[in-house]
PDB file of C-alpha atoms in Angstrom:
ATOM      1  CA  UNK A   1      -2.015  -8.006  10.265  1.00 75.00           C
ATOM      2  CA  UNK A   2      -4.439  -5.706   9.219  1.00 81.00           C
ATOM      3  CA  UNK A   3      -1.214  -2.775   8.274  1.00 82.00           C
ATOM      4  CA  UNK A   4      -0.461  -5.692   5.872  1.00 86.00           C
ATOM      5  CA  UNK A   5      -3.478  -6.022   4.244  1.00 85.00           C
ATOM      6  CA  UNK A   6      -3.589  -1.640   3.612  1.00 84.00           C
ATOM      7  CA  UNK A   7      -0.372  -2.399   1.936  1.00 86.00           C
ATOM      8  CA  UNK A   8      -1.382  -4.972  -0.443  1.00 88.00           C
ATOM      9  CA  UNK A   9      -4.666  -2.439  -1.075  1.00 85.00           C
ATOM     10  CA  UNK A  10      -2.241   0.286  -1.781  1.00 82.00           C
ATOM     11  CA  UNK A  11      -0.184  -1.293  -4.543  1.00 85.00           C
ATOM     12  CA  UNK A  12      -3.721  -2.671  -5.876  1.00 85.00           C
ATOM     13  CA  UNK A  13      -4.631   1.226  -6.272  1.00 81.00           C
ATOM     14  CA  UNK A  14      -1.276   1.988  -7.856  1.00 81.00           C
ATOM     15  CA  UNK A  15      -2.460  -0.996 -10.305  1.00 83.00           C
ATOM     16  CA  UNK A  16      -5.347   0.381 -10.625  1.00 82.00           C
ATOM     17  CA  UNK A  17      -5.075   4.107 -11.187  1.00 77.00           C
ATOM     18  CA  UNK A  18      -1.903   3.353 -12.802  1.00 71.00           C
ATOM     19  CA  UNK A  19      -3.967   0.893 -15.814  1.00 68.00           C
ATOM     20  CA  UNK A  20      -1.847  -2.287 -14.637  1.00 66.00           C
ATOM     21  CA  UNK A  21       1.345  -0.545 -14.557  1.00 64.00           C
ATOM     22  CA  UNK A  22       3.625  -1.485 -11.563  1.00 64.00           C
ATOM     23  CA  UNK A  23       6.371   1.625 -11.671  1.00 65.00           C
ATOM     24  CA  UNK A  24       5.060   4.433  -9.492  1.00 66.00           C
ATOM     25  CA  UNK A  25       5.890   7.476 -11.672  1.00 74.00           C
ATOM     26  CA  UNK A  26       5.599  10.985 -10.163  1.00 79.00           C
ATOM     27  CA  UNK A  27       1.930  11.405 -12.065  1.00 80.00           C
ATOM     28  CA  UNK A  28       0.606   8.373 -10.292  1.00 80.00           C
ATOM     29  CA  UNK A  29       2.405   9.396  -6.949  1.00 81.00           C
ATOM     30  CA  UNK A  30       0.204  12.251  -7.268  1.00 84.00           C
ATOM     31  CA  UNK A  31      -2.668  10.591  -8.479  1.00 82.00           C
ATOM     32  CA  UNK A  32      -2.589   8.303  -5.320  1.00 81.00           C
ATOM     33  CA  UNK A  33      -1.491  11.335  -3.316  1.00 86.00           C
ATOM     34  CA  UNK A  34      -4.566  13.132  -3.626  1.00 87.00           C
ATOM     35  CA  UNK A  35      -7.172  10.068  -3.737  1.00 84.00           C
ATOM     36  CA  UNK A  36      -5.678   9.236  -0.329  1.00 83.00           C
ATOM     37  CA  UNK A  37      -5.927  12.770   1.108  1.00 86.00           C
ATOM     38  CA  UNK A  38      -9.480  13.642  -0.030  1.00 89.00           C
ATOM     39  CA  UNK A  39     -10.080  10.378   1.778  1.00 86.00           C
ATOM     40  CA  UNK A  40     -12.565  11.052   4.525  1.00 89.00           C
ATOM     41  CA  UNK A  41     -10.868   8.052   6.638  1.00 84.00           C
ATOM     42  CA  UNK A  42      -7.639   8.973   6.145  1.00 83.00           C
ATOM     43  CA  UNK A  43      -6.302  11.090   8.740  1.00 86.00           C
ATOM     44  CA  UNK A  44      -3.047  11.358   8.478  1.00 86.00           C
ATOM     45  CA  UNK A  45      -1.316  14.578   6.798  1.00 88.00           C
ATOM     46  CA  UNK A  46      -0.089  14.705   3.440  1.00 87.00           C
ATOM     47  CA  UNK A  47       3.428  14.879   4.556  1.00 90.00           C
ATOM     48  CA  UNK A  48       2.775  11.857   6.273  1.00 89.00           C
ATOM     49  CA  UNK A  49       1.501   9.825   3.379  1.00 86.00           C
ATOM     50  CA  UNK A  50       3.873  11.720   0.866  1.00 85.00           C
ATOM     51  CA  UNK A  51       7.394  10.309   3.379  1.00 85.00           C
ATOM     52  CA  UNK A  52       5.363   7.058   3.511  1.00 85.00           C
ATOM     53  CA  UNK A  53       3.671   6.013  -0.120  1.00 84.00           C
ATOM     54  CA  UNK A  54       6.414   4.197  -1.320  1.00 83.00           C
ATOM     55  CA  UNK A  55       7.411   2.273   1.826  1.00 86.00           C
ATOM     56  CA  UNK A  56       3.652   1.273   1.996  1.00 85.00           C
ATOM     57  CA  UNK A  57       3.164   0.135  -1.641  1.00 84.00           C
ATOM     58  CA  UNK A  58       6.906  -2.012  -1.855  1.00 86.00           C
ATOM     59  CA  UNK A  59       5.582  -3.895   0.778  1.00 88.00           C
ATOM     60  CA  UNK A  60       2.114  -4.082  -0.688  1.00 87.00           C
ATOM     61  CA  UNK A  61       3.699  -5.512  -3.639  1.00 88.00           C
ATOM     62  CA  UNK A  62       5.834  -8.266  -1.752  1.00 88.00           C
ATOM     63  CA  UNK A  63       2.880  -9.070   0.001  1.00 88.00           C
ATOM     64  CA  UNK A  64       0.460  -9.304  -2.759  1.00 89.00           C
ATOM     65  CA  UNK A  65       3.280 -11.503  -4.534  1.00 88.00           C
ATOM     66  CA  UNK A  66       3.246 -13.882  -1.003  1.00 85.00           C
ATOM     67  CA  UNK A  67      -0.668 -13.944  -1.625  1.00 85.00           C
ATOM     68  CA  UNK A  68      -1.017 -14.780  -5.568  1.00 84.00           C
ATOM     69  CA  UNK A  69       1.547 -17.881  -4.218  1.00 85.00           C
ATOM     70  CA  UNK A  70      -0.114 -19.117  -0.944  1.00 84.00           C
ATOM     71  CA  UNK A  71      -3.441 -17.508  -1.129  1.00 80.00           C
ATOM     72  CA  UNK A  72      -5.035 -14.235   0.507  1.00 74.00           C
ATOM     73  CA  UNK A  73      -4.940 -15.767   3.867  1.00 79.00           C
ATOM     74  CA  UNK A  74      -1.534 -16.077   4.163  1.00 80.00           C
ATOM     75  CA  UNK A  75      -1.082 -12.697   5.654  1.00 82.00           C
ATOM     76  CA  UNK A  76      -2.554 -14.289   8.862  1.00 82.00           C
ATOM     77  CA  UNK A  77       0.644 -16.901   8.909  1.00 79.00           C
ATOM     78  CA  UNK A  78       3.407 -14.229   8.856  1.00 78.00           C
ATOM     79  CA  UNK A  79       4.932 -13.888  12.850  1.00 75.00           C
ATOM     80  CA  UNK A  80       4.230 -10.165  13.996  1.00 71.00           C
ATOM     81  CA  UNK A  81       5.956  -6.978  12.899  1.00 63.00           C
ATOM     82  CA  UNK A  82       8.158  -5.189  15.261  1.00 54.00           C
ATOM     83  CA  UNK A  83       6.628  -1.473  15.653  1.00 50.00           C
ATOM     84  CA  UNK A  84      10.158  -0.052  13.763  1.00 53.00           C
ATOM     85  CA  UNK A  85       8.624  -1.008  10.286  1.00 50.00           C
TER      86      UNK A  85
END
């Protein structure tokens, strides 16, 4: 549960560095690149986050869609995700 709500925080920071815009062009891949590395609580490599940022922030968006329709708590109702995803 909590992996989804990262994802719904991660397309909210492509909305947000990205001044509302949903696309993530190669400037804001960068943009969110490097605020995510000089994170002190991330620890994963860049590599890591590079191969991952746009898995993470397509399912932020379908989740944030499933929240603006059923509320933020609906995250909680979804049946558990199977370790492949």
């Amino acid at each position: 549960i909590t992996w989804r709500y990262y994802t719904v925080f991660f397309y909210d920071l492509i909305l947000l560095i990205g001044d509302g815009k949903i696309n993530l062009t190669a400037g804001l891949h960068r943009k969110l690149l490097e605020v995510l590395h000089n994170s002190p609580l991330i620890t994963d490599s860049i590599d890591t986050i590079k191969v991952n940022l746009n898995t993470w922030t397509a399912a932020g968006f379908r989740y944030s869609k499933f929240c603006d329709s059923l509320d933020d708590g609906a995250l909680f109702l979804l049946p558990p995700l199977s370790d492949s995803v």
